[in-house]
Coordinates of N, CA and C and ligand atoms in Angstrom, one line a residue:
M235 N 0.8 -1.2 0.0 CA 0.0 0.0 0.0 C 0.9 1.3 0.0
A236 N 0.4 2.3 -0.7 CA 1.2 3.5 -0.8 C 1.4 4.2 0.6
K237 N 2.6 4.6 0.9 CA 2.8 5.3 2.1 C 2.1 6.6 2.2
K238 N 1.4 6.9 3.3 CA 0.7 8.2 3.4 C 1.6 9.2 4.1
I239 N 1.7 10.4 3.4 CA 2.5 11.5 4.0 C 1.7 12.7 4.1
L240 N 1.6 13.3 5.2 CA 0.9 14.6 5.4 C 2.0 15.7 5.7
I241 N 1.9 16.7 4.9 CA 2.9 17.8 5.1 C 2.2 19.1 5.6
L242 N 2.6 19.5 6.8 CA 2.1 20.8 7.3 C 3.2 21.8 7.0
S243 N 2.8 22.7 6.0 CA 3.8 23.7 5.6 C 3.4 25.0 6.2
G244 N 4.4 25.6 7.0 CA 4.0 26.6 7.9 C 4.5 28.0 7.6
S245 N 4.8 28.3 6.3 CA 5.2 29.6 6.0 C 4.0 30.5 5.5
P246 N 4.1 31.8 5.8 CA 3.0 32.6 5.3 C 3.2 33.0 3.8
K247 N 4.4 32.6 3.2 CA 4.7 32.9 1.8 C 4.3 31.7 1.0
K248 N 3.3 31.9 0.1 CA 2.7 30.8 -0.7 C 3.8 30.3 -1.7
K249 N 4.7 31.2 -2.2 CA 5.7 30.7 -3.1 C 7.1 30.9 -2.6
G250 N 7.2 30.9 -1.3 CA 8.5 31.1 -0.7 C 9.4 29.9 -0.6
N251 N 10.5 30.0 0.1 CA 11.4 28.9 0.2 C 10.8 27.6 0.8
T252 N 10.0 27.8 1.8 CA 9.4 26.6 2.4 C 8.5 25.9 1.4
A253 N 7.7 26.6 0.7 CA 6.8 26.1 -0.3 C 7.6 25.3 -1.4
I254 N 8.7 25.9 -1.8 CA 9.5 25.3 -2.9 C 10.2 24.0 -2.4
L255 N 10.7 24.1 -1.1 CA 11.3 22.8 -0.6 C 10.2 21.7 -0.4
V256 N 9.0 22.1 0.0 CA 7.9 21.2 0.1 C 7.6 20.5 -1.3
N257 N 7.6 21.4 -2.3 CA 7.3 20.9 -3.6 C 8.4 19.9 -4.1
W258 N 9.6 20.2 -3.8 CA 10.7 19.3 -4.2 C 10.6 18.0 -3.5
F259 N 10.4 18.1 -2.2 CA 10.2 16.9 -1.3 C 9.1 16.0 -1.9
T260 N 8.0 16.7 -2.2 CA 6.8 16.0 -2.7 C 7.1 15.3 -4.0
E261 N 7.9 16.0 -4.9 CA 8.2 15.4 -6.2 C 9.0 14.0 -5.9
G262 N 9.9 14.1 -5.0 CA 10.7 12.9 -4.7 C 9.9 11.8 -4.1
A263 N 9.0 12.2 -3.1 CA 8.2 11.1 -2.4 C 7.2 10.5 -3.4
R264 N 6.6 11.4 -4.2 CA 5.6 10.8 -5.2 C 6.2 9.9 -6.2
S265 N 7.5 10.2 -6.6 CA 8.2 9.4 -7.6 C 8.4 8.0 -7.0
K266 N 8.3 7.9 -5.7 CA 8.5 6.5 -5.1 C 7.1 6.0 -4.7
G267 N 6.0 6.6 -5.2 CA 4.7 6.0 -5.0 C 4.0 6.5 -3.8
A268 N 4.5 7.5 -3.1 CA 3.8 8.0 -1.8 C 2.6 8.8 -2.2
D269 N 1.6 8.7 -1.2 CA 0.4 9.5 -1.3 C 0.6 10.7 -0.4
V270 N 0.8 11.9 -1.1 CA 1.2 13.1 -0.3 C 0.1 14.1 -0.3
E271 N -0.1 14.6 0.9 CA -1.1 15.8 1.0 C -0.3 16.9 1.6
I272 N -0.5 18.1 1.1 CA 0.1 19.3 1.6 C -0.9 20.3 2.2
V273 N -0.7 20.7 3.4 CA -1.6 21.7 4.0 C -0.8 22.9 4.4
Q274 N -1.3 24.1 3.9 CA -0.6 25.3 4.3 C -1.2 25.9 5.5
T275 N -0.6 25.7 6.6 CA -1.2 26.1 7.9 C -1.5 27.6 8.1
A276 N -0.8 28.4 7.3 CA -1.1 29.8 7.4 C -2.4 30.2 6.9
F277 N -3.0 29.4 6.1 CA -4.2 29.7 5.3 C -5.5 28.9 5.8
L278 N -5.4 28.2 6.9 CA -6.6 27.6 7.4 C -7.4 28.6 8.2
K279 N -8.7 28.3 8.3 CA -9.5 29.2 9.1 C -9.6 28.7 10.5
Y280 N -9.2 29.5 11.5 CA -9.1 29.1 12.9 C -10.1 29.7 13.7
K281 N -10.5 29.0 14.8 CA -11.4 29.6 15.8 C -10.7 29.9 17.0
S282 N -9.4 29.7 17.0 CA -8.6 30.1 18.2 C -7.2 30.4 17.8
F283 N -6.4 31.0 18.7 CA -5.0 31.2 18.4 C -4.2 30.0 19.0
G284 N -4.2 28.9 18.2 CA -3.5 27.7 18.7 C -4.3 27.0 19.8
C285 N -3.5 26.2 20.5 CA -4.1 25.4 21.6 C -4.5 26.3 22.7
T286 N -5.8 26.2 23.2 CA -6.2 27.1 24.3 C -6.0 26.5 25.7
S287 N -5.5 25.3 25.7 CA -5.3 24.5 26.9 C -6.6 24.3 27.6
C288 N -7.7 24.1 26.9 CA -9.0 23.8 27.5 C -9.1 22.4 28.1
R289 N -8.2 21.5 27.6 CA -8.1 20.1 28.2 C -9.4 19.3 27.9
A290 N -10.3 19.8 27.1 CA -11.5 19.0 26.7 C -11.1 17.7 26.0
C291 N -10.0 17.8 25.3 CA -9.5 16.5 24.5 C -9.1 15.4 25.5
Q292 N -8.7 15.8 26.7 CA -8.2 14.8 27.7 C -9.4 14.1 28.4
K293 N -10.6 14.8 28.3 CA -11.8 14.2 28.9 C -12.5 13.3 28.0
S294 N -12.2 13.3 26.7 CA -12.9 12.6 25.7 C -12.1 11.3 25.4
E295 N -12.9 10.3 24.9 CA -12.3 9.0 24.5 C -11.5 9.1 23.2
K296 N -12.0 10.1 22.4 CA -11.5 10.3 21.0 C -10.2 11.1 21.0
Y297 N -9.4 10.8 20.0 CA -8.2 11.7 19.8 C -8.7 12.8 18.9
E298 N -9.3 13.8 19.5 CA -9.9 14.8 18.7 C -9.8 16.2 19.4
C299 N -9.4 17.2 18.6 CA -9.4 18.6 19.2 C -10.8 19.1 19.4
A300 N -11.1 19.7 20.5 CA -12.4 20.2 20.8 C -12.8 21.4 20.0
I301 N -11.8 22.1 19.5 CA -12.1 23.3 18.7 C -12.4 22.9 17.3
N302 N -13.7 23.2 16.9 CA -14.2 22.7 15.6 C -14.0 23.7 14.5
D303 N -12.8 23.7 13.9 CA -12.4 24.6 12.8 C -11.7 23.8 11.8
E304 N -11.1 24.5 10.8 CA -10.4 23.8 9.7 C -9.2 23.0 10.1
A305 N -8.6 23.3 11.3 CA -7.5 22.5 11.8 C -7.9 21.1 12.3
R306 N -9.1 21.0 12.7 CA -9.6 19.7 13.4 C -9.4 18.5 12.5
P307 N -10.0 18.5 11.2 CA -9.8 17.4 10.4 C -8.3 17.1 10.0
I308 N -7.5 18.2 10.0 CA -6.1 18.0 9.7 C -5.4 17.2 10.8
L309 N -5.8 17.6 12.1 CA -5.3 16.8 13.2 C -5.7 15.4 13.2
A310 N -6.9 15.1 12.8 CA -7.4 13.8 12.7 C -6.6 13.0 11.7
K311 N -6.2 13.7 10.6 CA -5.4 13.0 9.5 C -4.0 12.7 10.0
I312 N -3.5 13.5 10.9 CA -2.1 13.3 11.4 C -2.1 11.9 12.1
A313 N -3.2 11.6 12.8 CA -3.2 10.3 13.5 C -3.3 9.1 12.6
K314 N -3.6 9.4 11.3 CA -3.8 8.2 10.3 C -2.6 8.0 9.4
V315 N -1.8 9.0 9.1 CA -0.8 8.9 8.1 C 0.5 8.1 8.7
D316 N 1.4 7.7 7.8 CA 2.6 7.1 8.2 C 3.7 8.1 8.5
V317 N 3.7 9.2 7.7 CA 4.8 10.2 7.9 C 4.2 11.5 8.0
I318 N 4.6 12.2 9.1 CA 4.1 13.6 9.3 C 5.3 14.5 9.0
V319 N 5.1 15.4 8.1 CA 6.2 16.4 7.8 C 5.8 17.8 8.3
M320 N 6.7 18.4 8.9 CA 6.5 19.9 9.3 C 7.5 20.7 8.6
A321 N 7.1 21.7 7.9 CA 8.0 22.5 7.1 C 7.9 24.0 7.6
T322 N 9.0 24.6 7.8 CA 8.9 26.0 8.4 C 10.1 26.8 8.0
P323 N 10.0 28.1 7.9 CA 11.2 29.0 7.9 C 11.6 29.2 9.3
L324 N 12.9 29.5 9.5 CA 13.4 29.9 10.8 C 13.0 31.3 11.1
Y325 N 12.3 31.5 12.2 CA 11.9 32.8 12.7 C 12.4 33.0 14.1
F326 N 13.5 33.8 14.2 CA 14.1 34.1 15.5 C 14.4 32.8 16.2
Y327 N 15.1 31.9 15.6 CA 15.6 30.6 16.2 C 14.5 29.6 16.5
G328 N 13.3 29.8 16.0 CA 12.2 28.9 16.2 C 11.4 28.7 15.0
P329 N 10.3 27.9 15.0 CA 9.5 27.7 13.9 C 8.5 28.9 13.8
S330 N 7.8 29.0 12.7 CA 6.8 30.1 12.5 C 5.6 29.9 13.4
A331 N 5.0 31.0 13.8 CA 3.8 30.9 14.6 C 2.7 30.2 13.8
Q332 N 2.7 30.3 12.5 CA 1.7 29.7 11.7 C 1.7 28.2 11.8
L333 N 2.9 27.6 11.9 CA 3.1 26.2 12.1 C 2.6 25.8 13.5
K334 N 3.0 26.6 14.5 CA 2.7 26.3 15.9 C 1.2 26.3 16.2
L335 N 0.4 27.0 15.3 CA -1.0 27.0 15.5 C -1.6 25.6 15.4
V336 N -1.0 24.8 14.6 CA -1.4 23.4 14.4 C -0.6 22.5 15.3
F337 N 0.7 22.7 15.4 CA 1.6 21.8 16.1 C 1.1 21.7 17.6
D338 N 0.8 22.8 18.3 CA 0.4 22.7 19.7 C -0.9 22.0 19.9
R339 N -1.8 22.0 18.8 CA -3.1 21.3 19.0 C -2.9 19.8 18.8
M340 N -1.7 19.4 18.5 CA -1.5 17.9 18.6 C -1.6 17.4 20.0
F341 N -1.7 18.3 20.9 CA -2.0 17.9 22.3 C -3.2 16.9 22.4
S342 N -4.1 17.1 21.4 CA -5.3 16.3 21.4 C -5.1 14.9 20.9
L343 N -3.9 14.7 20.4 CA -3.5 13.3 19.9 C -2.8 12.5 21.0
Y344 N -2.8 13.0 22.2 CA -2.2 12.3 23.3 C -3.3 12.1 24.4
K345 N -3.2 11.1 25.2 CA -4.0 11.0 26.4 C -3.1 10.7 27.6
W346 N -3.1 11.6 28.5 CA -2.2 11.5 29.7 C -3.1 11.1 30.9
D347 N -2.5 10.1 31.7 CA -3.1 9.8 33.0 C -2.0 10.1 34.0
N348 N -2.0 11.3 34.6 CA -0.9 11.7 35.5 C -0.8 10.8 36.7
E349 N -2.0 10.4 37.2 CA -2.0 9.5 38.4 C -1.3 8.2 38.1
A350 N -1.6 7.6 37.0 CA -1.0 6.3 36.6 C 0.4 6.5 35.9
D351 N 0.7 7.8 35.6 CA 1.9 8.2 35.0 C 2.0 7.5 33.6
T352 N 1.0 7.5 32.8 CA 1.0 6.9 31.5 C 0.6 7.9 30.4
M353 N 1.0 7.6 29.2 CA 0.7 8.5 28.1 C 0.4 7.5 26.9
K354 N -0.7 7.8 26.2 CA -1.1 7.0 25.0 C -1.2 7.9 23.8
T355 N -0.8 7.4 22.7 CA -0.9 8.2 21.5 C -0.9 7.3 20.2
P356 N -1.7 7.7 19.3 CA -1.7 6.9 18.0 C -0.5 7.3 17.1
L357 N 0.3 8.3 17.6 CA 1.5 8.8 16.8 C 2.7 7.9 17.0
K358 N 2.7 7.0 18.0 CA 3.8 6.1 18.3 C 4.1 5.3 17.0
G359 N 5.4 5.2 16.7 CA 5.8 4.4 15.6 C 5.8 5.1 14.2
K360 N 5.2 6.3 14.2 CA 5.2 7.0 12.9 C 6.6 7.7 12.7
T361 N 6.8 8.3 11.5 CA 8.0 9.0 11.2 C 7.6 10.5 11.3
F362 N 8.5 11.3 11.9 CA 8.2 12.7 12.1 C 9.4 13.4 11.3
V363 N 9.1 14.3 10.4 CA 10.1 14.9 9.5 C 10.0 16.4 9.6
L364 N 11.2 17.0 9.8 CA 11.3 18.5 9.8 C 12.0 19.0 8.6
I365 N 11.4 19.9 7.9 CA 12.1 20.6 6.8 C 12.2 22.1 7.2
A366 N 13.4 22.7 7.2 CA 13.5 24.1 7.7 C 14.6 24.8 6.9
S367 N 14.3 26.1 6.7 CA 15.4 26.9 6.0 C 15.6 28.2 6.8
A368 N 16.8 28.7 6.5 CA 17.1 30.0 7.2 C 17.9 30.9 6.2
Y369 N 17.9 32.1 6.5 CA 18.7 33.1 5.7 C 20.2 32.9 6.0
E370 N 20.5 32.8 7.3 CA 21.9 32.7 7.8 C 22.3 31.3 7.9
D371 N 23.6 31.1 8.3 CA 24.1 29.8 8.4 C 24.1 29.3 9.9
M372 N 23.3 29.9 10.7 CA 23.2 29.4 12.1 C 21.7 29.5 12.6
G373 N 21.4 28.7 13.6 CA 20.1 28.8 14.3 C 19.2 27.6 14.0
L374 N 19.5 26.9 13.0 CA 18.6 25.7 12.7 C 18.7 24.6 13.7
D375 N 19.8 24.5 14.4 CA 20.0 23.5 15.4 C 19.0 23.8 16.6
A376 N 18.9 25.1 16.9 CA 17.9 25.5 18.0 C 16.5 25.2 17.5
L377 N 16.2 25.5 16.3 CA 14.8 25.2 15.8 C 14.5 23.7 15.8
E378 N 15.5 22.9 15.5 CA 15.3 21.4 15.4 C 15.0 20.8 16.7
K379 N 15.5 21.3 17.8 CA 15.5 20.6 19.1 C 14.0 20.3 19.5
P380 N 13.1 21.2 19.5 CA 11.7 20.8 20.0 C 11.1 19.7 19.1
F381 N 11.4 19.7 17.9 CA 10.8 18.7 17.0 C 11.5 17.3 17.3
R382 N 12.8 17.3 17.5 CA 13.5 16.0 17.8 C 13.0 15.5 19.2
L383 N 12.9 16.4 20.1 CA 12.5 16.0 21.5 C 11.1 15.5 21.5
T384 N 10.2 16.1 20.7 CA 8.8 15.7 20.6 C 8.8 14.3 20.0
A385 N 9.6 14.0 18.9 CA 9.6 12.7 18.3 C 10.1 11.6 19.3
E386 N 11.1 12.0 20.1 CA 11.7 11.0 21.1 C 10.6 10.7 22.1
Y387 N 10.0 11.8 22.6 CA 9.0 11.6 23.7 C 7.8 10.8 23.2
T388 N 7.4 10.9 22.0 CA 6.3 10.3 21.4 C 6.5 8.8 20.9
G389 N 7.8 8.5 20.7 CA 8.1 7.2 20.1 C 8.0 7.2 18.6
M390 N 8.4 8.4 18.0 CA 8.4 8.5 16.5 C 9.8 8.5 16.1
K391 N 10.0 8.0 14.9 CA 11.4 8.1 14.3 C 11.5 9.6 13.8
F392 N 12.7 10.1 13.9 CA 12.9 11.5 13.5 C 13.9 11.7 12.4
Q393 N 13.5 12.5 11.4 CA 14.4 12.9 10.3 C 14.3 14.4 10.0
S394 N 15.4 15.0 9.6 CA 15.3 16.4 9.3 C 16.2 16.8 8.1
L395 N 15.7 17.8 7.4 CA 16.4 18.4 6.3 C 16.5 19.9 6.6
L396 N 17.7 20.4 7.0 CA 17.9 21.7 7.4 C 18.7 22.5 6.4
I397 N 18.2 23.6 5.9 CA 18.9 24.3 4.8 C 19.3 25.7 5.3
P398 N 20.5 25.9 5.7 CA 21.0 27.3 6.0 C 21.3 28.0 4.7
N399 N 21.5 29.3 4.7 CA 21.9 30.1 3.6 C 20.9 30.0 2.4
A400 N 19.6 29.9 2.8 CA 18.6 29.7 1.8 C 18.2 31.0 1.0
G401 N 18.7 32.1 1.6 CA 18.3 33.4 0.9 C 17.0 33.9 1.3
E402 N 16.6 35.0 0.7 CA 15.3 35.5 1.0 C 14.2 34.7 0.4
S403 N 13.0 34.9 0.8 CA 11.8 34.2 0.3 C 11.8 34.0 -1.2
G404 N 11.8 32.8 -1.6 CA 11.7 32.5 -3.1 C 13.1 32.3 -3.7
N405 N 14.2 32.8 -3.1 CA 15.5 32.7 -3.7 C 16.0 31.3 -3.9
I406 N 15.5 30.4 -3.1 CA 16.0 29.0 -3.1 C 15.7 28.3 -4.5
K407 N 14.8 28.8 -5.2 CA 14.4 28.1 -6.5 C 15.5 27.9 -7.4
D408 N 16.6 28.8 -7.4 CA 17.7 28.6 -8.4 C 18.8 27.8 -7.8
K409 N 18.7 27.2 -6.6 CA 19.8 26.5 -6.0 C 19.6 25.0 -6.3
T410 N 20.3 24.6 -7.4 CA 20.1 23.2 -8.0 C 20.6 22.1 -7.0
A411 N 21.7 22.4 -6.3 CA 22.2 21.4 -5.4 C 21.2 21.1 -4.3
I412 N 20.5 22.2 -3.8 CA 19.5 22.0 -2.7 C 18.3 21.2 -3.3
K413 N 17.9 21.6 -4.5 CA 16.8 20.9 -5.2 C 17.0 19.4 -5.2
K414 N 18.3 19.0 -5.7 CA 18.6 17.6 -5.8 C 18.5 16.9 -4.4
K415 N 19.1 17.6 -3.5 CA 19.2 17.0 -2.1 C 17.8 16.8 -1.5
T416 N 16.9 17.8 -1.8 CA 15.5 17.7 -1.2 C 14.7 16.6 -1.9
I417 N 14.9 16.5 -3.2 CA 14.2 15.4 -4.0 C 14.6 14.1 -3.4
T418 N 15.9 13.9 -3.3 CA 16.5 12.7 -2.7 C 16.0 12.4 -1.3
F419 N 15.9 13.4 -0.5 CA 15.4 13.3 0.8 C 13.9 12.8 0.8
G420 N 13.1 13.4 -0.1 CA 11.7 13.0 -0.3 C 11.6 11.5 -0.6
K421 N 12.5 11.1 -1.5 CA 12.5 9.6 -1.9 C 12.8 8.8 -0.7
Q422 N 13.8 9.2 0.1 CA 14.2 8.4 1.2 C 13.1 8.3 2.3
M423 N 12.2 9.2 2.4 CA 11.2 9.2 3.4 C 10.0 8.2 3.1
V424 N 10.1 7.6 1.9 CA 9.0 6.6 1.5 C 9.4 5.2 1.9
Ligands
LIG29 C1 9.9 37.1 10.9 C2 11.2 36.5 10.3 C3 12.2 36.0 11.1 C4 13.3 35.5 10.6 N1 14.3 35.1 11.4 C5 15.4 34.5 10.9 C6 16.5 34.1 11.8 O1 16.4 34.2 13.0 N2 17.6 33.6 11.2 C7 17.8 33.4 9.8 O2 18.8 32.9 9.4 N3 16.7 33.8 9.0 C8 15.6 34.3 9.5 N4 14.6 34.7 8.7 C9 14.7 34.4 7.2 C10 13.9 33.1 6.8 O3 14.0 32.1 7.8 C11 14.4 32.5 5.5 O4 14.6 33.5 4.5 C12 13.5 31.4 5.0 O5 14.2 30.6 4.0 C13 12.2 32.0 4.4 O6 11.3 31.0 4.1 P1 9.9 31.3 3.4 O7 10.2 32.0 2.1 O8 9.2 30.1 3.3 O9 9.2 32.3 4.3 C14 13.5 35.3 9.2 C15 12.4 35.8 8.3 C16 11.3 36.4 8.9 C17 10.2 36.9 8.0

C-alpha cells in the first residue's frame, strides 16, 4: 500500500522557500509512489490562536481537538498517516507561529493519565520529519530541538532536512544542489 505522507507547511509565503522545498520533497516522495497531501497552515480558518489548553480533549475517549475549525480534520489526519512532515522557515531561532497554530493542537492526539503516569498516542511508531530553512548559516539546530525531542517523547522516528543560507523568500528556487538534495530526501522518506 502507498505510504501516506501529510505535510504541514508553515510559511506565510505561498511561493517562498518553504513552499519550494515542500514541492521538491513531494516530487521525490511521489516518484516513489507515496500518497502526499500538503496543508498550508497559514491559510486555514481558525477559531482560536493555537491550543487554548482547554483540556477537553483529555476528557474525551477520542483523539480529537475540541475546537471545531479547519485544523480539526487535519489533526485527525495526522493520527492516520505514516509520515508527518512539518516545514517551516526559521523565525528568530524557532518555527513560524503559523506552524505552531497546528503543532500545539497535537496535544489532542495524546492521552495522559498523570496519576498512573501513563501516556497513550496513535502517533507512536510514525515518522516525524522536519524541513526548515534559514537566511543565515546558524540557528537551525535550535529550531530542530523541540521537533526532535517531541519525536523522542512520542516514540516516533525523526528525520530532518535543514537548509541554511537559503536566501530571502523564493531565492531557493535557483539552487540546484539543494533541489537535488531535497528530492532525494523526499524519496528516502518513502
Ligand atoms: C519574521 C522572520 C524572522 C526570521 N528570522 C530569521 C533568523 O532568526 N535567522 C535566519 O537565518 N533567518 C531568519 N529569517 C529568514 C527566513 O528564515 C528565510 O529567508 C526562509 O528561508 C524564508 O522561508 P519562506 O520563504 O518560506 O518564508 C526570518 C524571516 C522572517 C520573515
